[in-house]
PDB file of C-alpha atoms in Angstrom:
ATOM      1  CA  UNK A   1      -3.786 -38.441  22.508  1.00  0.00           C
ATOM      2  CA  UNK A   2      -1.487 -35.509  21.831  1.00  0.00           C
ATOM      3  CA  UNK A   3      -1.616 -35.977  18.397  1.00  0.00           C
ATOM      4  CA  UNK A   4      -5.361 -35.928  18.704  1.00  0.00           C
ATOM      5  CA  UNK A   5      -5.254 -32.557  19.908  1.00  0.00           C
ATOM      6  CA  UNK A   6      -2.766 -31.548  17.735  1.00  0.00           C
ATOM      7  CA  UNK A   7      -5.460 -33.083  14.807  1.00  0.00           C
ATOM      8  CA  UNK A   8      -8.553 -31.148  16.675  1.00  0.00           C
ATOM      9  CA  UNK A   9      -6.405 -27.734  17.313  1.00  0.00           C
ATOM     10  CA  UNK A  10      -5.655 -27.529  13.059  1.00  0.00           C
ATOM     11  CA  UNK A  11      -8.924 -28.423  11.980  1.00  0.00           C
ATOM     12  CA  UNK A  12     -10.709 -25.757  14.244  1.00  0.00           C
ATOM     13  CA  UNK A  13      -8.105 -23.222  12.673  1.00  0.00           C
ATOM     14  CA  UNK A  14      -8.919 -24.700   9.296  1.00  0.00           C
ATOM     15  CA  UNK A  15     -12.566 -24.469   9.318  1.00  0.00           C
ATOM     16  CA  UNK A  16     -12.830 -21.067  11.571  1.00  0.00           C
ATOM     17  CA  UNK A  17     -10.496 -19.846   8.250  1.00  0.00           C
ATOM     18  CA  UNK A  18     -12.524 -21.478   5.876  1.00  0.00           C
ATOM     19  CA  UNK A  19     -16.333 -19.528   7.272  1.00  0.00           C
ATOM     20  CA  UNK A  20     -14.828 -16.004   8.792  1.00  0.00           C
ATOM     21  CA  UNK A  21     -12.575 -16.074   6.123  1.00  0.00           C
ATOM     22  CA  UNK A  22     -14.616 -16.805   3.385  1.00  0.00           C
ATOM     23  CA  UNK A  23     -17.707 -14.053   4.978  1.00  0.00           C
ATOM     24  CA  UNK A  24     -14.904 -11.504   5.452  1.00  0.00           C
ATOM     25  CA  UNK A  25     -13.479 -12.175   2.039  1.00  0.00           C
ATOM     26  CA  UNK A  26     -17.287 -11.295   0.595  1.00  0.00           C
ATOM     27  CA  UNK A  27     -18.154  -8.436   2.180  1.00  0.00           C
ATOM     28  CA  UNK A  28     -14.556  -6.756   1.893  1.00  0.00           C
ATOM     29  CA  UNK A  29     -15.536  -7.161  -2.054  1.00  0.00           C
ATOM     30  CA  UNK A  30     -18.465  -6.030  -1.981  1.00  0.00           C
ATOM     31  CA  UNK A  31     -16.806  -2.694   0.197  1.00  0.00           C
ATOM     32  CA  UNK A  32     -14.293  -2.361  -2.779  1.00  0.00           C
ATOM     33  CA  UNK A  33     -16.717  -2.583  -5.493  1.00  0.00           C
ATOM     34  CA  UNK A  34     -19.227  -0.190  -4.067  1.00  0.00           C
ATOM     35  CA  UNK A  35     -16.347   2.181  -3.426  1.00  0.00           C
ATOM     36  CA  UNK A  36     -15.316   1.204  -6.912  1.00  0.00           C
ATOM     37  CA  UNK A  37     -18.268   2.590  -8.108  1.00  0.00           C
ATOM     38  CA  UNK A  38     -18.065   6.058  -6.005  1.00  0.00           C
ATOM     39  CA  UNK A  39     -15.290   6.735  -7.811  1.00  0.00           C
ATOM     40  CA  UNK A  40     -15.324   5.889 -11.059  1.00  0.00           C
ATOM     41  CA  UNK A  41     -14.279   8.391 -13.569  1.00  0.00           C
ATOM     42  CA  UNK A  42     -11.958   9.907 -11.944  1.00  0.00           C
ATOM     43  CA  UNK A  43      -8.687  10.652 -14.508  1.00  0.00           C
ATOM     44  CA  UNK A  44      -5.941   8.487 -13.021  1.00  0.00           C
ATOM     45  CA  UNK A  45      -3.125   7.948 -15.085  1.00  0.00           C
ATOM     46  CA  UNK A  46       0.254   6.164 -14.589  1.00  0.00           C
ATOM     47  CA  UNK A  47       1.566   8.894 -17.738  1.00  0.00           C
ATOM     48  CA  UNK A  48       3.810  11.355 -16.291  1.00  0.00           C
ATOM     49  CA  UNK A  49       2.310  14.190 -17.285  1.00  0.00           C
ATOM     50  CA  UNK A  50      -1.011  15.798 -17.235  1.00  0.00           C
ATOM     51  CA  UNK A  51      -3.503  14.171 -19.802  1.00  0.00           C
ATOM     52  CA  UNK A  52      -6.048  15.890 -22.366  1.00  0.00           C
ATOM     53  CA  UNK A  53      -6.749  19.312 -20.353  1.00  0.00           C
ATOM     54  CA  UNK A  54      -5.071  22.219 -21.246  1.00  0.00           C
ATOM     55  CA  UNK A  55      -5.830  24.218 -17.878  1.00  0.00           C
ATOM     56  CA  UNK A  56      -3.607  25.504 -16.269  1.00  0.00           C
ATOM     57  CA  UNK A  57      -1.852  23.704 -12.859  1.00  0.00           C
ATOM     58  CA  UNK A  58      -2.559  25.494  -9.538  1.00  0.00           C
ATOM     59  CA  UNK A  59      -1.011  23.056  -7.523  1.00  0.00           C
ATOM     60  CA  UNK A  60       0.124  19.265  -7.113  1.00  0.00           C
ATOM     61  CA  UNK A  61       0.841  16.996  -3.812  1.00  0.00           C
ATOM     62  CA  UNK A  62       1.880  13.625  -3.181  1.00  0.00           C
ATOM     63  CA  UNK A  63      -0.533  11.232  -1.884  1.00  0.00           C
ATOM     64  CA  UNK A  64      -0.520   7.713  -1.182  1.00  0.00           C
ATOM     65  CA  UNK A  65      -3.093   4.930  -0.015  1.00  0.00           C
ATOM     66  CA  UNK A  66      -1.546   1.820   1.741  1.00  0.00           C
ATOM     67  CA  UNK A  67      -2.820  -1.600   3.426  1.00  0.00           C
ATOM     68  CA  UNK A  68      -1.775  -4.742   4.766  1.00  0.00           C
ATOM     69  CA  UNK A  69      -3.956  -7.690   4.213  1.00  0.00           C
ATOM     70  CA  UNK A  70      -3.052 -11.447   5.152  1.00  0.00           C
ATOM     71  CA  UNK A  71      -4.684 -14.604   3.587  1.00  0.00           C
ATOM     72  CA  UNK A  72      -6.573 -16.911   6.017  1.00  0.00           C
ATOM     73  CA  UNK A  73      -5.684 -20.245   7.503  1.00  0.00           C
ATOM     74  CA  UNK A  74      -7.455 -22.544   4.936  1.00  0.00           C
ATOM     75  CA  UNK A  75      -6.068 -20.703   2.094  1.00  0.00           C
ATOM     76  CA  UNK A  76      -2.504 -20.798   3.299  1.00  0.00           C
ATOM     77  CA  UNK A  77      -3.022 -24.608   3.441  1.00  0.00           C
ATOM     78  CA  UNK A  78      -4.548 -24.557   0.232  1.00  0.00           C
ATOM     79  CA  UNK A  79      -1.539 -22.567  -1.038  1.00  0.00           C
ATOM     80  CA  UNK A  80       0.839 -25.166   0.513  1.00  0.00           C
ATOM     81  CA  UNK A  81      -1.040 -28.112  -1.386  1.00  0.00           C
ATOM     82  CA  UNK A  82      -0.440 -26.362  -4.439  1.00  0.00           C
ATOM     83  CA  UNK A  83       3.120 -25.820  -4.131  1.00  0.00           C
ATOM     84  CA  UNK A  84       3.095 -29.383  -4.395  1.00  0.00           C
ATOM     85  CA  UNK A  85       1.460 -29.703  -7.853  1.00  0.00           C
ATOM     86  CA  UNK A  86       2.576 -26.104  -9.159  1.00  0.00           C
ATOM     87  CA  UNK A  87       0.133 -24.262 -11.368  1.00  0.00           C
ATOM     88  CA  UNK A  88      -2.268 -21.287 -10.368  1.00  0.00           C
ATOM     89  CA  UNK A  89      -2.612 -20.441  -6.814  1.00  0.00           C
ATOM     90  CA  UNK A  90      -5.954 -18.835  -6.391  1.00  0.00           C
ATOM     91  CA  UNK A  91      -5.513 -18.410  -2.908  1.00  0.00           C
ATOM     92  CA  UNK A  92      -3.466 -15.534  -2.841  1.00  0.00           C
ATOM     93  CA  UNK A  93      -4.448 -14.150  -6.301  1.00  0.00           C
ATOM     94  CA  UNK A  94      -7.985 -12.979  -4.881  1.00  0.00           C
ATOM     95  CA  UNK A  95      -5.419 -11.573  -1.541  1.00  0.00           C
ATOM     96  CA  UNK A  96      -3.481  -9.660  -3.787  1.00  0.00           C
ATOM     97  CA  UNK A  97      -6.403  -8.353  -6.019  1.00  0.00           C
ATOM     98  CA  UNK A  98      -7.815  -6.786  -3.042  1.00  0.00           C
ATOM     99  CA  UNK A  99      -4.761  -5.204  -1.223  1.00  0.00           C
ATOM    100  CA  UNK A 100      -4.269  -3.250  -4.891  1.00  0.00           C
ATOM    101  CA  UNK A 101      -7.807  -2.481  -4.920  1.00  0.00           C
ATOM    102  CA  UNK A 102      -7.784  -1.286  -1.439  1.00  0.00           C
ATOM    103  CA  UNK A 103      -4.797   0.560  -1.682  1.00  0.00           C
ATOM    104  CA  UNK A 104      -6.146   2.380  -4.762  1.00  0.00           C
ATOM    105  CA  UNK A 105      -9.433   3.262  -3.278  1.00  0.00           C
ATOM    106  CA  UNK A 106      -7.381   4.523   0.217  1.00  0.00           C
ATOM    107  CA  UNK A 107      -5.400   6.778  -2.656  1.00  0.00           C
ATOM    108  CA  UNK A 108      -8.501   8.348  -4.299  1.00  0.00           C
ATOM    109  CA  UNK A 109     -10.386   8.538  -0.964  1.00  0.00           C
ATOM    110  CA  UNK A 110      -7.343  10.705   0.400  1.00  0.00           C
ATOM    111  CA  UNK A 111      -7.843  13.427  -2.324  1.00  0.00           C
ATOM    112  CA  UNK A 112     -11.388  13.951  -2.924  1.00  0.00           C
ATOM    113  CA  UNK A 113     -10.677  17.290  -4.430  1.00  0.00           C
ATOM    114  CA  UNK A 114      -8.313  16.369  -6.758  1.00  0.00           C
ATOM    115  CA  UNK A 115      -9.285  17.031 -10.481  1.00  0.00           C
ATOM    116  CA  UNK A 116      -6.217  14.761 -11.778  1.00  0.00           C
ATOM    117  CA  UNK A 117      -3.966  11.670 -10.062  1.00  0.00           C
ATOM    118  CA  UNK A 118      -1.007  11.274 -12.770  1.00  0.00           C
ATOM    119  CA  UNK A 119       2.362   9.212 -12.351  1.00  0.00           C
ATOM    120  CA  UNK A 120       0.253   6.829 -10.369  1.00  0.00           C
ATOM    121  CA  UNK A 121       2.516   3.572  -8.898  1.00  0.00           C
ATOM    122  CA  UNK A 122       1.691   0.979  -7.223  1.00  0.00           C
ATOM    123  CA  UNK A 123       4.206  -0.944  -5.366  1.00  0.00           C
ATOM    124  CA  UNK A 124       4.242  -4.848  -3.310  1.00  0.00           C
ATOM    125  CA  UNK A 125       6.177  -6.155  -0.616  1.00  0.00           C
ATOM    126  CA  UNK A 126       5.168  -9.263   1.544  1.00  0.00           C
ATOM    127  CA  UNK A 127       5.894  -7.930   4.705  1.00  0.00           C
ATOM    128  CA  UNK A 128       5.282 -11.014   7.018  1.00  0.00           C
ATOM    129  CA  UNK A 129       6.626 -14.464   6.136  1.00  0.00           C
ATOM    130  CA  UNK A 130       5.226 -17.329   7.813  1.00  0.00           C
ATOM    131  CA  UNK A 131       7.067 -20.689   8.722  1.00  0.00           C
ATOM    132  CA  UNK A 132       8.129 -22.724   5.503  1.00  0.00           C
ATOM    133  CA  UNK A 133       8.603 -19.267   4.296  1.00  0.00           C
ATOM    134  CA  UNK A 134       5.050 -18.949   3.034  1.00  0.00           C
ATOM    135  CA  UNK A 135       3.540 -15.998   2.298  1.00  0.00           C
ATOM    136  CA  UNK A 136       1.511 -14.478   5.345  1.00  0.00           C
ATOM    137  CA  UNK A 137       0.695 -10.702   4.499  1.00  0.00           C
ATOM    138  CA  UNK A 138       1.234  -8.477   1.605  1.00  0.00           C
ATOM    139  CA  UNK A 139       1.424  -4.765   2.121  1.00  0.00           C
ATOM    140  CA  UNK A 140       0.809  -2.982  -1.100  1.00  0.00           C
ATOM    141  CA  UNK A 141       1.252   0.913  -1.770  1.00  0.00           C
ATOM    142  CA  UNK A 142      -0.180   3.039  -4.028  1.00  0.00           C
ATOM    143  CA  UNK A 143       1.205   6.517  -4.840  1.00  0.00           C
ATOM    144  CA  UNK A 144       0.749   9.071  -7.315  1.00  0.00           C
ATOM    145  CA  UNK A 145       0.923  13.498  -7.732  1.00  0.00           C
ATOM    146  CA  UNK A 146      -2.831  14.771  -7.415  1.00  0.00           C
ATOM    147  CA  UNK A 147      -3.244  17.450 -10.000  1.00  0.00           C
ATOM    148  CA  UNK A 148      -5.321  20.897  -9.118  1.00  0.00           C
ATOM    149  CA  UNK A 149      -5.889  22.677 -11.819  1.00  0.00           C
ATOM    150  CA  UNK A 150      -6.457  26.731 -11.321  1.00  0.00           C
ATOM    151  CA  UNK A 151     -10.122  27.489 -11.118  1.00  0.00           C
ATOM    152  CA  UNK A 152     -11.118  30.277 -13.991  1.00  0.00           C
ATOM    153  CA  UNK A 153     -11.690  32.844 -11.931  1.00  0.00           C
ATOM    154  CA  UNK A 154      -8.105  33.383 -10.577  1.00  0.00           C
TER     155      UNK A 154
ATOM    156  CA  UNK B   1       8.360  21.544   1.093  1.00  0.00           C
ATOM    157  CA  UNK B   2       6.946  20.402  -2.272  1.00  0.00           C
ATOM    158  CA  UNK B   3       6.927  16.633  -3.393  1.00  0.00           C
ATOM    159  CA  UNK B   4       6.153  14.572  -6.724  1.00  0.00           C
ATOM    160  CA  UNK B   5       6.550  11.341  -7.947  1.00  0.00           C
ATOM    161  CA  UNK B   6       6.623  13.393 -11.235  1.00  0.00           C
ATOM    162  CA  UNK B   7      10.049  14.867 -13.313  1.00  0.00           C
ATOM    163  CA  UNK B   8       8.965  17.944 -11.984  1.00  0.00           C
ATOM    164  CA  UNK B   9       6.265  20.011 -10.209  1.00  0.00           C
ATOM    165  CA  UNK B  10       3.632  20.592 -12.270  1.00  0.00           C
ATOM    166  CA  UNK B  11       3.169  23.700 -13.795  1.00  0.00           C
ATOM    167  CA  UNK B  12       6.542  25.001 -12.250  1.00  0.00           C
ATOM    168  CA  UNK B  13       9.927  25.398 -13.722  1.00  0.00           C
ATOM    169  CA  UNK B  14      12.784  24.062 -12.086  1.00  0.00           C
ATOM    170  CA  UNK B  15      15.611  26.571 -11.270  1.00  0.00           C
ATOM    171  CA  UNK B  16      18.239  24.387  -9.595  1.00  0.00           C
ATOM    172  CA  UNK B  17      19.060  21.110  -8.893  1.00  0.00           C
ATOM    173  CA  UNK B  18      20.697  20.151  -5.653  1.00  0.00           C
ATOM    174  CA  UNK B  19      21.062  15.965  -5.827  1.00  0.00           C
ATOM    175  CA  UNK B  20      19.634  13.300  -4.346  1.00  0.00           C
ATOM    176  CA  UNK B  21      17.943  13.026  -0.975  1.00  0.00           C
ATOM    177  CA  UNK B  22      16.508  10.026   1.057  1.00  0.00           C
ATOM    178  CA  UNK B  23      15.572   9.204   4.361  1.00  0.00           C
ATOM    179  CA  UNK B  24      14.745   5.506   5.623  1.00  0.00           C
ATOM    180  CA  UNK B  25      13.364   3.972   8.777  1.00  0.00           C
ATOM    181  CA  UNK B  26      13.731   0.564  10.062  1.00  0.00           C
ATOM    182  CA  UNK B  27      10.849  -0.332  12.200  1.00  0.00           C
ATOM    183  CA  UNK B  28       9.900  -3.707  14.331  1.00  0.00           C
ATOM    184  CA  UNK B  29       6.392  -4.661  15.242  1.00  0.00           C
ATOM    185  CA  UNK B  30       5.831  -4.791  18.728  1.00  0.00           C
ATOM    186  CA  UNK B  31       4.859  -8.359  20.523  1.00  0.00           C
ATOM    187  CA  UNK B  32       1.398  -6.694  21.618  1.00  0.00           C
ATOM    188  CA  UNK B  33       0.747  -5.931  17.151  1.00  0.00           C
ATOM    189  CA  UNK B  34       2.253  -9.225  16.545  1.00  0.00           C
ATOM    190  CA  UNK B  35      -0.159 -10.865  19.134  1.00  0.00           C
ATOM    191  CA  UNK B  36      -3.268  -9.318  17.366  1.00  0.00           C
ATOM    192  CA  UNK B  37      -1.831  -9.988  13.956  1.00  0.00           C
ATOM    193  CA  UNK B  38      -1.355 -13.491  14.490  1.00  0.00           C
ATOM    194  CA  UNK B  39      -4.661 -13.836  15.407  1.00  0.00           C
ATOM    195  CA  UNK B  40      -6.188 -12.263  12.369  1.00  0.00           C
ATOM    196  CA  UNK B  41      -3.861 -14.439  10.565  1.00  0.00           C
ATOM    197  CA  UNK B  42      -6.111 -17.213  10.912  1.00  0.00           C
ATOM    198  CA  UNK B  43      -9.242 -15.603   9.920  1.00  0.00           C
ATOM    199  CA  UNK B  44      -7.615 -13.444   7.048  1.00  0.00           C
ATOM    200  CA  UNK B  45      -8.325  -9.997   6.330  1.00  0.00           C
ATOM    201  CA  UNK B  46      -6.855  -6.570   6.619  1.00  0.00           C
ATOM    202  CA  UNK B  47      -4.128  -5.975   9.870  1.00  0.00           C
ATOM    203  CA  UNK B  48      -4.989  -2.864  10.120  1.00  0.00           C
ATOM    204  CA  UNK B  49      -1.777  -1.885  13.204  1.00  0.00           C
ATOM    205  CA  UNK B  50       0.817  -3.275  10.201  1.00  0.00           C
ATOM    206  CA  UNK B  51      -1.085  -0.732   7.939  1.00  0.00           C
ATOM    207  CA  UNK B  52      -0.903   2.208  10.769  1.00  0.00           C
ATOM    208  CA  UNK B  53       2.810   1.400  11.727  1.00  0.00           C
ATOM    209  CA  UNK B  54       4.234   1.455   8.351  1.00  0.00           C
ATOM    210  CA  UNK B  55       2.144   4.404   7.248  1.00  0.00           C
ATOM    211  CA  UNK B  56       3.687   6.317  10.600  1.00  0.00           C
ATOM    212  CA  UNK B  57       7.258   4.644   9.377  1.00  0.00           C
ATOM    213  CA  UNK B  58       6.631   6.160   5.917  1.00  0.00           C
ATOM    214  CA  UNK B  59       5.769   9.265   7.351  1.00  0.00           C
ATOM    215  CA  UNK B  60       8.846   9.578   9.498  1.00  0.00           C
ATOM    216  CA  UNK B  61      10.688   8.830   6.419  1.00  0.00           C
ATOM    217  CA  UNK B  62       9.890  11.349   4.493  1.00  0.00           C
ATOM    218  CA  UNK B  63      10.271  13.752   7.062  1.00  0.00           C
ATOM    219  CA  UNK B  64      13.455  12.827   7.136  1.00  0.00           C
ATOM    220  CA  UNK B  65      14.301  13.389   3.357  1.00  0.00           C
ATOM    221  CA  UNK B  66      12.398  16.482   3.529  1.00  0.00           C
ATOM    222  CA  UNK B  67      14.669  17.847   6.385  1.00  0.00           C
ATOM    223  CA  UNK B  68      17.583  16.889   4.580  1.00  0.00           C
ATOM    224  CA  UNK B  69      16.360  19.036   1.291  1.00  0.00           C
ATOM    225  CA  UNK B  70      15.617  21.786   3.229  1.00  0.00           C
ATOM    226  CA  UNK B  71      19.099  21.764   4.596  1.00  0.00           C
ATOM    227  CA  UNK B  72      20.265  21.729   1.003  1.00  0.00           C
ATOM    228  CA  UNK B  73      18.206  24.503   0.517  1.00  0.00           C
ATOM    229  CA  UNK B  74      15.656  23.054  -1.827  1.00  0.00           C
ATOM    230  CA  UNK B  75      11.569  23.906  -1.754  1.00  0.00           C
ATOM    231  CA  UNK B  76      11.143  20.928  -3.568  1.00  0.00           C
ATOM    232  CA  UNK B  77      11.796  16.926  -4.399  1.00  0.00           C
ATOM    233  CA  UNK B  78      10.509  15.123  -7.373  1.00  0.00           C
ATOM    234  CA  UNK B  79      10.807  12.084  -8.354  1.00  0.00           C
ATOM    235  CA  UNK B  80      10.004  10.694  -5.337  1.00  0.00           C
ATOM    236  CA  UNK B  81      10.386   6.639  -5.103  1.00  0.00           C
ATOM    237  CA  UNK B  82       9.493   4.206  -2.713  1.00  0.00           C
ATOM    238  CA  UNK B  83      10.828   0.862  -1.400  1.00  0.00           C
ATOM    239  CA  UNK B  84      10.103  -1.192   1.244  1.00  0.00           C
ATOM    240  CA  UNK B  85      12.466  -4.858   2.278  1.00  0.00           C
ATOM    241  CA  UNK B  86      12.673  -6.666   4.560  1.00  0.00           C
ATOM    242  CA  UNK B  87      15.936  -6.964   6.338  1.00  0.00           C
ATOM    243  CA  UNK B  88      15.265  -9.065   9.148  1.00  0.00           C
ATOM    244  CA  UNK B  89      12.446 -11.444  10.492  1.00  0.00           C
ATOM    245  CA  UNK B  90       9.983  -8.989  11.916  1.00  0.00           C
ATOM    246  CA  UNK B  91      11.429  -6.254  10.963  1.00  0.00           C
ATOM    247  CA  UNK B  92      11.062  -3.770   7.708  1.00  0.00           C
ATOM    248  CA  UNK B  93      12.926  -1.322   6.185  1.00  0.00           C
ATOM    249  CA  UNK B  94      10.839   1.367   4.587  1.00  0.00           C
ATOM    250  CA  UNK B  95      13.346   3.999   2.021  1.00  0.00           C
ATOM    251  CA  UNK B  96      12.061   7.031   0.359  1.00  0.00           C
ATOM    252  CA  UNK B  97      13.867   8.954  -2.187  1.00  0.00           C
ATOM    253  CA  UNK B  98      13.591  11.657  -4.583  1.00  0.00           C
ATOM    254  CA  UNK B  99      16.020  14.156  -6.178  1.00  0.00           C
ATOM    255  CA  UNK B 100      15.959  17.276  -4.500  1.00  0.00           C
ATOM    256  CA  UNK B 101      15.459  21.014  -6.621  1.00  0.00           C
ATOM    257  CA  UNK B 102      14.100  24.662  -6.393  1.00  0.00           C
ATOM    258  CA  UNK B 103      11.554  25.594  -7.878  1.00  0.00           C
ATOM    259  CA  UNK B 104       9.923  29.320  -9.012  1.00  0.00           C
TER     260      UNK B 104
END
């Protein structure tokens, strides 16, 4: 009987991961490619220095876009089936497409003003680690120096 | 206080160099976070009190580095690095440093 429950309890938790997970997965794509879209060419460069403009530099600032984004239940089990077998693990390439992609748009969002983003970085750490050490949560951070360049009339 | 992840400020000239400066923070979620986070575990998705909690440890950090360059006497730090580990279960360790320098 207790193993029954035990049965019932994981494959609520499976499927409830498989549906919200799966809808939330969707529309958090569709919210990054929209976004995507806002901001496209803007010059963002991971060279050091400033790139094809010869103005001159009023001022520069640090900025940085962060998030923390976990897989769901049914991909974590789907990840631990594949561990198993070895080879890609889709699961958490699609969690840590968007977490760079998030952090990204959460950098360029921060600085609307900005006319350049140069030295950009991004950096991953799995900050949660479930039991059998799997993966839970990666947090990913992007930072980079915004660029202002001096308006002509100074 | 100036900061870059650049060699330098751009469009200043560095007039002195002072050394390194860093500042860390070692920060544990709290059970009510964890609660919530576990939760969202299941359905997947962005925790968004892990991404407020390490953006306020972040912050503290580099308020931290940035009172230690000031004490040097530096305006500025460039070369500003991040790292984040994790040193225990639940809890992270997020490190900021940068070398520390005056600029015009």
């Amino acid at each position: 009987m207790e193993a029954l429950i035990q049965l019932g309890v994981l494959l609520v938790l499976v499927s409830l991961g498989f549906f919200v997970g799966r809808i939330a997965e969707k529309r958090h794509y569709s919210s990054i490619i929209r976004r995507e879209q806002e901001q496209l060419g803007r010059p963002t460069t991971a060279a050091r220095t400033v790139m094809g403009d010869d103005r001159p530099v009023g001022r520069s600032e640090l900025v940085m876009g962060s998030v923390v984004i976990s897989v769901d239940y049914f991909k974590r089990l789907l990840a631990g089936l594949r561990n198993i077998f070895g080879g890609r693990v889709q699961a958490y390439e699609t969690l840590v497409d968007r977490a760079r992609r998030e952090a990204m748009l959460r950098l360029l969002e921060s600085c609307p003003e900005a006319d350049q983003i140069i030295n950009l970085r991004l950096e991953t750490s799995s900050i949660f680690k479930g039991r059998q050490k799997q993966v839970g949560s990666v947090e990913v951070l992007a930072y980079g120096t915004a660029v202002y360049f001096q308006s002509p009339l100074q | 206080m100036l900061l870059s992840n650049t060699e330098g400020i751009p469009g200043k000239n560095i007039v002195a160099f002072h050394g390194i400066v860093s500042g860390s923070t070692v920060r544990a979620k709290h059970v009510g976070r964890d609660f919530m986070a576990s939760l969202k575990n299941i359905v997947g998705g962005e925790l968004k009190g892990y991404t407020e909690l390490l953006q306020e440890s972040r912050d503290e950090s580099i308020n931290r580095m940035k009172a230690q360059a000031t004490q040097m006497g530096a305006n500025a730090v460039v070369n500003v690095r991040f790292s984040t580990s994790s040193v225990a279960a639940g809890a992270s360790e997020l490190y900021v440093y940068g070398t520390a320098v005056t600029v015009e």
